[in-house]
Tab-separated table of C-alpha atoms in Angstrom:
chain	number	residue	atom	x	y	z
A	19	ILE	CA	37.480	94.321	180.435
A	20	VAL	CA	39.902	94.653	183.346
A	21	LYS	CA	42.261	96.772	181.237
A	22	ALA	CA	39.421	99.079	180.180
A	23	LEU	CA	38.185	99.428	183.774
A	24	ALA	CA	41.714	100.167	184.985
A	25	GLN	CA	41.929	103.059	182.499
A	26	LYS	CA	38.768	104.476	184.100
A	27	LYS	CA	40.412	104.318	187.547
A	28	CYS	CA	37.908	101.861	188.995
A	29	LYS	CA	38.411	99.780	192.109
A	30	ILE	CA	38.615	96.298	190.672
A	31	ALA	CA	38.177	92.781	192.037
A	32	ILE	CA	38.994	89.936	189.643
A	33	PHE	CA	38.408	86.233	189.987
A	34	ALA	CA	39.407	83.243	187.887
A	35	ARG	CA	40.792	79.753	188.319
A	36	ARG	CA	44.407	80.602	187.453
A	37	GLU	CA	45.998	82.656	190.212
A	38	GLU	CA	49.153	83.388	188.196
A	39	LYS	CA	47.085	85.152	185.496
A	40	LEU	CA	45.270	87.187	188.149
A	41	LYS	CA	48.568	88.239	189.706
A	42	GLN	CA	49.945	89.239	186.287
A	43	LEU	CA	46.887	91.425	185.634
A	44	LYS	CA	47.166	93.065	189.039
A	45	ASP	CA	50.899	93.667	188.690
A	46	SER	CA	50.568	95.147	185.206
A	47	LEU	CA	47.507	97.358	185.782
A	48	GLU	CA	47.312	98.418	189.416
A	49	THR	CA	48.096	102.031	190.274
A	50	ASP	CA	47.454	104.252	193.296
A	51	SER	CA	44.190	105.394	191.706
A	52	THR	CA	43.235	101.905	190.477
A	53	PRO	CA	43.464	99.353	193.269
A	54	ILE	CA	43.061	95.737	192.161
A	55	THR	CA	42.363	92.774	194.386
A	56	TYR	CA	42.077	89.177	193.263
A	57	GLN	CA	41.388	85.705	194.495
A	58	PRO	CA	41.293	82.340	192.740
A	59	CYS	CA	37.718	81.208	192.100
A	60	ASP	CA	36.251	78.286	190.203
A	61	VAL	CA	32.636	79.252	189.532
A	62	GLN	CA	31.579	75.597	189.636
A	63	HIS	CA	31.999	75.768	193.409
A	64	LYS	CA	29.417	77.814	195.281
A	65	ASP	CA	31.696	78.246	198.314
A	66	GLN	CA	34.455	79.764	196.159
A	67	VAL	CA	31.976	82.233	194.649
A	68	LYS	CA	30.799	83.193	198.143
A	69	ASN	CA	34.430	83.682	199.231
A	70	ALA	CA	35.093	85.888	196.173
A	71	VAL	CA	32.127	88.157	196.917
A	72	ASP	CA	32.991	88.262	200.644
A	73	HIS	CA	36.585	89.181	199.711
A	74	THR	CA	35.347	92.080	197.576
A	75	ILE	CA	33.112	93.421	200.343
A	76	LYS	CA	35.905	93.080	202.897
A	77	THR	CA	38.306	94.915	200.571
A	78	TYR	CA	36.080	97.694	199.195
A	79	GLY	CA	32.988	97.768	201.429
A	80	LYS	CA	30.550	97.636	198.512
A	81	ILE	CA	29.983	96.317	195.009
A	82	ASP	CA	28.618	98.759	192.442
A	83	VAL	CA	28.976	96.673	189.281
A	84	ALA	CA	29.546	92.982	188.676
A	85	ILE	CA	30.487	91.761	185.204
A	86	LEU	CA	30.102	87.990	185.058
A	87	THR	CA	32.112	86.519	182.202
A	88	ALA	CA	33.110	82.956	183.140
A	89	GLY	CA	32.393	80.465	180.409
A	90	VAL	CA	33.544	77.444	178.452
A	91	LEU	CA	32.856	76.263	174.945
A	92	ILE	CA	33.140	72.496	174.669
A	93	PRO	CA	32.020	71.131	171.298
A	94	ASN	CA	29.344	68.457	171.532
A	95	PRO	CA	28.488	67.360	167.986
A	96	ILE	CA	25.660	64.947	167.343
A	97	GLN	CA	28.120	62.201	166.294
A	98	THR	CA	29.588	62.025	169.828
A	99	PHE	CA	26.742	63.573	171.846
A	100	ASP	CA	27.674	63.433	175.540
A	101	SER	CA	25.505	64.550	178.456
A	102	SER	CA	28.567	65.168	180.652
A	103	ILE	CA	29.586	68.001	178.315
A	104	ILE	CA	26.173	69.591	178.713
A	105	LYS	CA	26.385	69.244	182.499
A	106	LYS	CA	29.839	70.837	182.620
A	107	SER	CA	28.706	73.687	180.345
A	108	ILE	CA	25.649	74.330	182.530
A	109	ASP	CA	27.711	74.104	185.742
A	110	ILE	CA	30.252	76.688	184.566
A	111	ASN	CA	28.357	78.956	182.180
A	112	PHE	CA	24.979	79.056	183.919
A	113	MET	CA	25.341	77.936	187.533
A	114	GLY	CA	28.454	80.088	187.973
A	115	ILE	CA	26.290	83.124	187.175
A	116	VAL	CA	23.509	81.828	189.443
A	117	TYR	CA	25.962	81.466	192.348
A	118	PHE	CA	27.251	85.018	191.866
A	119	VAL	CA	23.763	86.513	191.569
A	120	GLU	CA	22.743	84.685	194.758
A	121	GLN	CA	25.651	86.290	196.640
A	122	LEU	CA	25.353	89.729	195.030
A	123	LEU	CA	21.611	90.256	195.483
A	124	PRO	CA	21.588	90.699	199.294
A	125	ILE	CA	24.468	93.195	199.053
A	126	MET	CA	22.902	95.252	196.275
A	127	LYS	CA	19.457	95.140	197.900
A	128	LYS	CA	21.004	96.569	201.059
A	129	GLN	CA	22.876	99.213	199.026
A	130	LYS	CA	19.619	99.973	197.163
A	131	LYS	CA	21.574	99.992	193.905
A	132	GLY	CA	23.851	97.987	191.692
A	133	VAL	CA	24.437	96.570	188.242
A	134	ILE	CA	24.814	92.899	187.412
A	135	THR	CA	25.966	92.207	183.864
A	136	ALA	CA	26.110	88.680	182.494
A	137	ILE	CA	27.810	87.719	179.257
A	138	SER	CA	25.624	85.572	177.031
A	139	THR	CA	25.916	84.878	173.314
A	140	LEU	CA	24.185	85.630	170.057
A	141	PRO	CA	23.353	81.953	169.383
A	142	ASP	CA	21.271	81.760	172.567
A	143	LYS	CA	18.123	81.624	170.415
A	144	ARG	CA	19.379	79.823	167.326
A	145	GLY	CA	21.560	76.746	167.348
A	146	VAL	CA	25.058	76.398	165.966
A	147	PRO	CA	26.091	72.872	164.914
A	148	GLY	CA	28.167	71.240	167.639
A	149	TRP	CA	27.625	74.095	170.079
A	150	GLY	CA	24.370	72.871	171.630
A	151	ALA	CA	25.721	72.683	175.176
A	152	TYR	CA	27.220	76.165	174.948
A	153	GLY	CA	24.120	77.695	173.370
A	154	ALA	CA	21.773	76.032	175.874
A	155	SER	CA	23.797	77.261	178.846
A	156	LYS	CA	23.912	80.792	177.456
A	157	ALA	CA	20.178	80.737	176.642
A	158	ALA	CA	19.572	79.906	180.303
A	159	ILE	CA	21.651	82.949	181.293
A	160	SER	CA	19.682	85.213	178.969
A	161	TRP	CA	16.348	83.981	180.327
A	162	LEU	CA	17.454	84.282	183.959
A	163	ILE	CA	18.843	87.803	183.629
A	164	GLU	CA	15.834	88.957	181.600
A	165	SER	CA	13.529	87.633	184.345
A	166	LEU	CA	15.530	89.335	187.089
A	167	ARG	CA	15.606	92.577	185.099
A	168	ALA	CA	11.807	92.636	185.114
A	169	GLU	CA	11.723	93.095	188.885
A	170	GLY	CA	15.214	94.127	189.986
A	171	LYS	CA	15.109	97.780	188.940
A	172	GLN	CA	11.588	98.412	190.157
A	173	ARG	CA	11.938	96.772	193.549
A	174	TYR	CA	15.597	97.344	194.442
A	175	ASN	CA	17.149	99.764	191.935
A	176	ILE	CA	19.349	96.928	190.633
A	177	ASP	CA	19.990	96.836	186.895
A	178	PHE	CA	20.417	93.469	185.225
A	179	LEU	CA	22.072	93.498	181.818
A	180	THR	CA	22.700	90.740	179.314
A	181	VAL	CA	25.518	91.391	176.879
A	182	LYS	CA	25.891	89.345	173.700
A	183	PRO	CA	29.169	90.474	172.139
A	184	GLY	CA	29.281	87.816	169.421
A	185	SER	CA	32.417	85.778	168.830
A	186	VAL	CA	35.373	87.285	170.637
A	187	GLU	CA	38.945	86.365	169.746
A	188	THR	CA	39.947	84.560	172.921
A	189	PRO	CA	41.766	81.276	173.527
A	190	MET	CA	38.331	79.639	173.956
A	191	ILE	CA	37.462	80.004	170.258
A	192	GLU	CA	40.899	80.036	168.623
A	193	GLU	CA	40.334	76.505	167.252
A	194	TYR	CA	37.144	77.595	165.478
A	195	HIS	CA	37.079	79.859	162.487
A	196	ARG	CA	34.360	82.388	163.328
A	197	PRO	CA	33.913	84.938	160.529
A	198	GLY	CA	33.211	88.371	161.903
A	199	SER	CA	34.736	87.723	165.319
A	200	THR	CA	35.920	90.785	167.189
A	201	THR	CA	38.987	91.501	169.285
A	202	ALA	CA	38.819	91.290	173.064
A	203	GLU	CA	39.528	95.036	173.248
A	204	LYS	CA	36.580	95.923	171.001
A	205	ALA	CA	34.319	93.536	172.900
A	206	ALA	CA	35.364	95.075	176.220
A	207	LYS	CA	34.553	98.527	174.901
A	208	ALA	CA	31.127	97.355	173.749
A	209	ILE	CA	30.453	95.645	177.068
A	210	LEU	CA	31.372	98.726	179.065
A	211	HIS	CA	29.784	101.358	176.823
A	212	GLY	CA	26.835	99.509	175.327
């Protein structure tokens, strides 16, 4: 997604847990017409999410579009069912989005515009064996964003979008054979262009 946005000469702010990966992205993609700022952020921590949004506002003065992609897939098959896996999945996949939306809403309300896009999944309505924690956390995202969409545009001119790209070939799913999975580049194009 960052590579595709850089080609469009966007001002970009990126956040993730691993600072070295963020620096590599910045160093490889930043140009005079595509400034990139970054900051480490673990979405499980509300204060780090607040700092990330504050950093973006301090750097660019506004936020037009937020694409919220953080997520983990931790298998939780029935044979070894473990509530701690569900909690971790909810904390990262769902609450990370909640924390960002909470910080973004006041900014976009004040701007009287904005787009918040959250990445969900196709199995948010139908279970996949062993992926119950993942599916449940993504179903929560879909429901939340759908609910916000119902009032965000009308009241504040804020668009809320849920994107369900299907299985994307990333390190998160490399251990699982997912027929029909798509490349990260194709998924990014679909996310950005609908």
